[in-house]
Short mmCIF file of C-alpha atoms in Angstrom, two decimals:
data_model
loop_
_atom_site.label_atom_id
_atom_site.label_comp_id
_atom_site.label_asym_id
_atom_site.label_seq_id
_atom_site.Cartn_x
_atom_site.Cartn_y
_atom_site.Cartn_z
CA MET A 103 0.00 0.00 0.00
CA LYS A 104 1.49 3.34 -1.05
CA ILE A 105 0.57 6.42 0.98
CA LEU A 106 1.27 10.06 0.27
CA LEU A 107 1.69 11.77 3.64
CA LEU A 108 1.42 15.55 3.48
CA GLY A 109 3.52 16.60 6.42
CA GLY A 110 5.67 19.22 8.03
CA THR A 111 4.25 18.69 11.54
CA GLY A 112 5.26 16.63 14.54
CA GLU A 113 2.24 14.41 14.01
CA ALA A 114 3.35 13.73 10.44
CA ARG A 115 6.80 12.67 11.62
CA SER A 116 5.19 10.32 14.14
CA LEU A 117 3.00 8.89 11.39
CA ALA A 118 5.97 8.32 9.09
CA ALA A 119 7.70 6.37 11.86
CA ALA A 120 4.55 4.35 12.57
CA PHE A 121 4.06 3.50 8.89
CA ALA A 122 7.72 2.52 8.55
CA ALA A 123 7.06 -0.22 11.13
CA GLU A 124 4.02 -1.54 9.24
CA PRO A 125 4.76 -4.41 6.81
CA GLY A 126 3.44 -3.79 3.33
CA VAL A 127 3.06 -0.03 3.77
CA HIS A 128 5.24 2.41 1.82
CA VAL A 129 4.93 6.07 2.75
CA VAL A 130 6.20 9.11 0.88
CA SER A 131 6.32 12.18 3.14
CA SER A 132 5.81 15.44 1.28
CA LEU A 133 7.19 18.70 2.69
CA ALA A 134 6.33 22.06 1.21
CA GLY A 135 9.94 23.16 1.56
CA ARG A 136 9.21 26.51 3.21
CA ILE A 137 11.36 25.88 6.29
CA THR A 138 15.10 25.45 5.94
CA ASP A 139 16.76 22.78 8.09
CA ALA A 140 13.38 21.09 8.50
CA ARG A 141 13.15 18.08 10.80
CA LEU A 142 12.88 15.27 8.29
CA PRO A 143 10.72 12.21 8.89
CA VAL A 144 11.99 8.67 8.47
CA GLY A 145 11.56 7.04 5.08
CA GLU A 146 11.17 8.54 1.63
CA VAL A 147 10.80 12.31 1.55
CA ARG A 148 9.62 14.58 -1.25
CA GLN A 149 10.25 18.32 -0.95
CA GLY A 150 8.62 21.12 -2.92
CA GLY A 151 5.17 21.90 -4.25
CA PHE A 152 3.09 19.90 -6.72
CA GLY A 153 1.78 22.73 -8.87
CA GLY A 154 -1.74 23.04 -7.51
CA THR A 155 -4.59 20.58 -7.69
CA GLU A 156 -3.86 19.35 -11.22
CA GLY A 157 -0.18 18.80 -10.47
CA LEU A 158 -1.00 16.84 -7.33
CA ALA A 159 -3.62 14.75 -9.13
CA ALA A 160 -1.08 13.90 -11.83
CA TRP A 161 1.48 12.94 -9.19
CA LEU A 162 -1.02 10.63 -7.49
CA ARG A 163 -1.76 8.91 -10.80
CA ASP A 164 1.85 8.66 -11.94
CA ASN A 165 2.99 7.21 -8.62
CA SER A 166 0.10 4.78 -8.12
CA VAL A 167 -0.81 6.17 -4.72
CA ASP A 168 -3.40 4.17 -2.79
CA ALA A 169 -4.28 6.73 -0.10
CA VAL A 170 -3.53 10.28 0.97
CA VAL A 171 -3.10 11.44 4.56
CA ASP A 172 -3.10 15.19 5.12
CA ALA A 173 -1.19 15.90 8.34
CA THR A 174 -0.24 19.46 7.47
CA HIS A 175 -0.53 22.42 9.83
CA PRO A 176 -4.12 23.36 10.78
CA PHE A 177 -3.63 26.67 8.94
CA ALA A 178 -2.33 25.13 5.69
CA ALA A 179 -5.76 25.61 4.17
CA THR A 180 -4.64 25.88 0.53
CA MET A 181 -2.68 22.62 0.64
CA THR A 182 -5.61 20.85 2.27
CA GLU A 183 -8.01 22.18 -0.35
CA HIS A 184 -5.72 21.00 -3.16
CA ALA A 185 -5.33 17.58 -1.54
CA VAL A 186 -9.06 17.07 -1.17
CA GLU A 187 -9.78 18.12 -4.76
CA ALA A 188 -6.95 16.01 -6.21
CA ALA A 189 -7.90 12.92 -4.23
CA ARG A 190 -11.50 13.22 -5.43
CA GLU A 191 -10.37 13.68 -9.02
CA VAL A 192 -8.20 10.55 -8.90
CA ASP A 193 -10.68 8.65 -6.69
CA VAL A 194 -8.14 7.97 -3.94
CA PRO A 195 -9.26 7.85 -0.28
CA LEU A 196 -8.09 10.77 1.86
CA LEU A 197 -7.96 11.31 5.60
CA ILE A 198 -7.13 14.54 7.40
CA LEU A 199 -5.29 14.55 10.71
CA ARG A 200 -5.87 17.71 12.75
CA ARG A 201 -4.55 17.88 16.29
CA PRO A 202 -7.07 19.10 18.89
CA GLY A 203 -7.14 22.82 19.46
CA TRP A 204 -6.38 24.48 22.79
CA THR A 205 -9.04 25.00 25.45
CA SER A 206 -9.25 28.07 27.63
CA ALA A 207 -9.04 27.68 31.40
CA PRO A 208 -10.12 29.77 34.40
CA GLY A 209 -8.11 32.97 34.44
CA ASP A 210 -7.77 33.19 30.67
CA GLU A 211 -8.88 36.26 28.76
CA TRP A 212 -9.17 35.12 25.15
CA HIS A 213 -10.45 37.21 22.27
CA TRP A 214 -11.39 35.21 19.17
CA VAL A 215 -10.93 36.56 15.63
CA ASP A 216 -10.99 35.04 12.14
CA THR A 217 -7.97 36.64 10.47
CA ALA A 218 -4.63 38.29 11.19
CA SER A 219 -6.06 41.59 9.95
CA GLU A 220 -8.92 41.32 12.42
CA ALA A 221 -6.43 40.54 15.20
CA ALA A 222 -4.38 43.61 14.26
CA GLY A 223 -7.45 45.81 14.33
CA LEU A 224 -8.39 44.57 17.80
CA LEU A 225 -4.95 44.93 19.41
CA PRO A 226 -5.02 48.64 20.39
CA ALA A 227 -8.17 47.99 22.43
CA VAL A 228 -6.62 45.00 24.23
CA GLY A 229 -3.01 45.97 25.02
CA SER A 230 -0.04 48.18 24.22
CA ARG A 231 2.86 45.68 24.09
CA ALA A 232 2.11 42.69 21.86
CA PHE A 233 3.82 39.32 21.47
CA LEU A 234 3.08 38.06 17.94
CA THR A 235 3.41 34.27 17.57
CA ILE A 236 1.64 33.68 14.28
CA GLY A 237 4.66 32.93 12.10
CA ARG A 238 5.88 35.10 9.27
CA GLN A 239 2.80 34.79 7.05
CA GLY A 240 0.27 37.44 7.95
CA LEU A 241 2.78 39.38 10.04
CA SER A 242 2.56 42.40 7.76
CA ALA A 243 -1.04 42.99 8.91
CA PHE A 244 0.38 44.36 12.19
CA ALA A 245 2.81 46.85 10.67
CA ARG A 246 0.71 49.97 11.19
CA ILE A 247 -1.29 49.26 14.33
CA GLY A 248 0.57 51.71 16.59
CA VAL A 249 1.29 49.05 19.22
CA TRP A 250 4.82 48.00 20.23
CA ALA A 251 5.39 44.42 19.05
CA LEU A 252 7.71 41.49 19.56
CA ALA A 253 7.41 38.93 16.75
CA ARG A 254 8.72 35.36 16.96
CA CYS A 255 9.19 33.33 13.77
CA VAL A 256 11.03 30.17 12.77
CA GLU A 257 12.21 31.70 9.50
CA PRO A 258 12.87 35.40 8.86
CA PRO A 259 10.06 37.27 7.09
CA GLU A 260 10.76 38.83 3.71
CA PRO A 261 11.44 41.69 3.86
CA ILE A 262 12.72 41.85 7.43
CA PRO A 263 10.24 44.03 9.36
CA THR A 264 11.57 47.24 10.89
CA TRP A 265 8.39 48.05 12.81
CA CYS A 266 8.83 45.29 15.43
CA GLU A 267 11.49 43.49 17.43
CA LEU A 268 12.12 40.10 15.79
CA ILE A 269 13.13 36.80 17.41
CA LEU A 270 14.01 33.75 15.32
CA ASP A 271 13.38 30.60 17.31
CA ARG A 272 11.77 27.18 17.00
CA GLY A 273 9.82 25.23 19.63
CA PRO A 274 9.18 23.34 21.73
CA TYR A 275 9.04 26.08 24.34
CA ASP A 276 8.73 25.75 28.12
CA VAL A 277 6.71 27.80 30.56
CA ASP A 278 9.71 29.26 32.41
CA GLY A 279 11.21 30.51 29.16
CA GLU A 280 7.94 32.05 28.02
CA LEU A 281 7.42 33.71 31.39
CA GLU A 282 10.90 35.22 31.27
CA LEU A 283 10.42 36.46 27.71
CA MET A 284 7.06 38.09 28.44
CA ARG A 285 8.31 39.71 31.64
CA GLN A 286 11.47 40.98 29.96
CA HIS A 287 9.45 42.72 27.23
CA GLN A 288 6.51 43.72 29.48
CA ILE A 289 4.04 41.94 27.22
CA ASP A 290 0.37 42.61 27.95
CA VAL A 291 -1.23 40.90 24.92
CA LEU A 292 -0.33 37.68 23.12
CA VAL A 293 -1.44 36.96 19.54
CA THR A 294 -1.55 33.34 18.42
CA LYS A 295 -3.11 31.09 15.83
CA HIS A 296 -5.32 28.34 17.23
CA SER A 297 -2.75 25.75 16.21
CA GLY A 298 -3.08 23.39 19.16
CA GLY A 299 -0.40 20.94 20.21
CA ALA A 300 2.05 20.81 23.09
CA GLN A 301 5.07 22.36 21.38
CA THR A 302 3.81 25.92 21.64
CA ALA A 303 1.18 25.69 24.40
CA ALA A 304 3.56 27.03 27.08
CA LYS A 305 2.93 30.62 25.99
CA LEU A 306 -0.75 30.25 26.93
CA ILE A 307 0.13 29.01 30.41
CA ALA A 308 2.57 31.89 30.82
CA ALA A 309 -0.07 34.37 29.66
CA ARG A 310 -2.51 32.97 32.21
CA GLU A 311 0.02 33.29 35.06
CA LEU A 312 0.88 36.87 34.10
CA GLY A 313 -2.67 38.01 33.39
CA VAL A 314 -1.81 38.66 29.74
CA SER A 315 -4.74 38.88 27.31
CA VAL A 316 -4.69 36.53 24.31
CA VAL A 317 -5.99 37.19 20.81
CA VAL A 318 -6.66 33.84 19.13
CA ILE A 319 -7.04 33.46 15.37
CA ARG A 320 -9.54 30.70 14.55
CA ARG A 321 -8.60 27.81 12.30
CA PRO A 322 -9.86 27.87 8.73
CA PRO A 323 -12.71 25.38 8.29
CA LEU A 324 -12.05 22.03 6.66
CA PRO A 325 -13.51 21.40 3.20
CA ALA A 326 -17.02 19.97 3.27
CA GLY A 327 -17.51 16.23 3.25
CA VAL A 328 -14.00 15.18 4.32
CA GLU A 329 -13.11 12.62 6.95
CA ALA A 330 -10.90 13.94 9.76
CA VAL A 331 -9.42 12.52 12.96
CA GLU A 332 -7.42 14.02 15.82
CA SER A 333 -4.77 11.41 16.64
CA VAL A 334 -1.94 9.47 15.02
CA ASP A 335 -3.42 6.20 16.30
CA ARG A 336 -6.69 6.85 14.47
CA VAL A 337 -4.81 7.41 11.22
CA VAL A 338 -2.90 4.15 11.63
CA GLU A 339 -6.19 2.31 12.25
CA TRP A 340 -7.67 3.90 9.11
CA VAL A 341 -4.72 2.73 7.01
CA LYS A 342 -4.81 -0.80 8.45
CA ALA A 343 -8.50 -1.07 7.60
CA ARG A 344 -7.70 -0.38 3.93
CA ARG A 345 -4.83 -2.82 3.47
#
């Protein structure tokens, strides 16, 4: 059984390792190639784009793929849309893995928005010193908000922003480190995507302890009519049922 695994996440790396231990299963992990020095999964790896829906559909046909697993980031909406459309065109089963989102707790002050632009527009009413943890895409929406900002990215934005202080770093992060960072920069509002997962959850705990408000950007909705699960184990079960 040949599986195309759309990855780039910790869950995708775990899946690649799990599939490698399954007899009769061959997985090709696909990475978009946006992050340099990416943590590569075990097994065969393909890097770079496919050329949209048609290019992906052609690749599925040419490589005799039996199933597609989309374990991309919850905000990789375009890739997910292309995967769903291509799988339907080629008539190949597809499953989406989306890690559970975060849940607020007593003491949290969360403000929900749908886009980075909406988050930027809300910021002046919520705080005056912002910690932006949304990655480099969408960062430009905050350039003219009139609020001091600290931005943390894995890769440097292009062009390098001059309107904020920039930190290049990659998780996982711990609570003590996040507390120190927020105290050092006197952060009073945190901006995050609703990514979920343990690697970057420490900032939310730190915000709770410090009484820092949080602006949370909602996940884009999944395409209609797709099957989705929240754990690596469920994906492995799905694959086993189709062998």
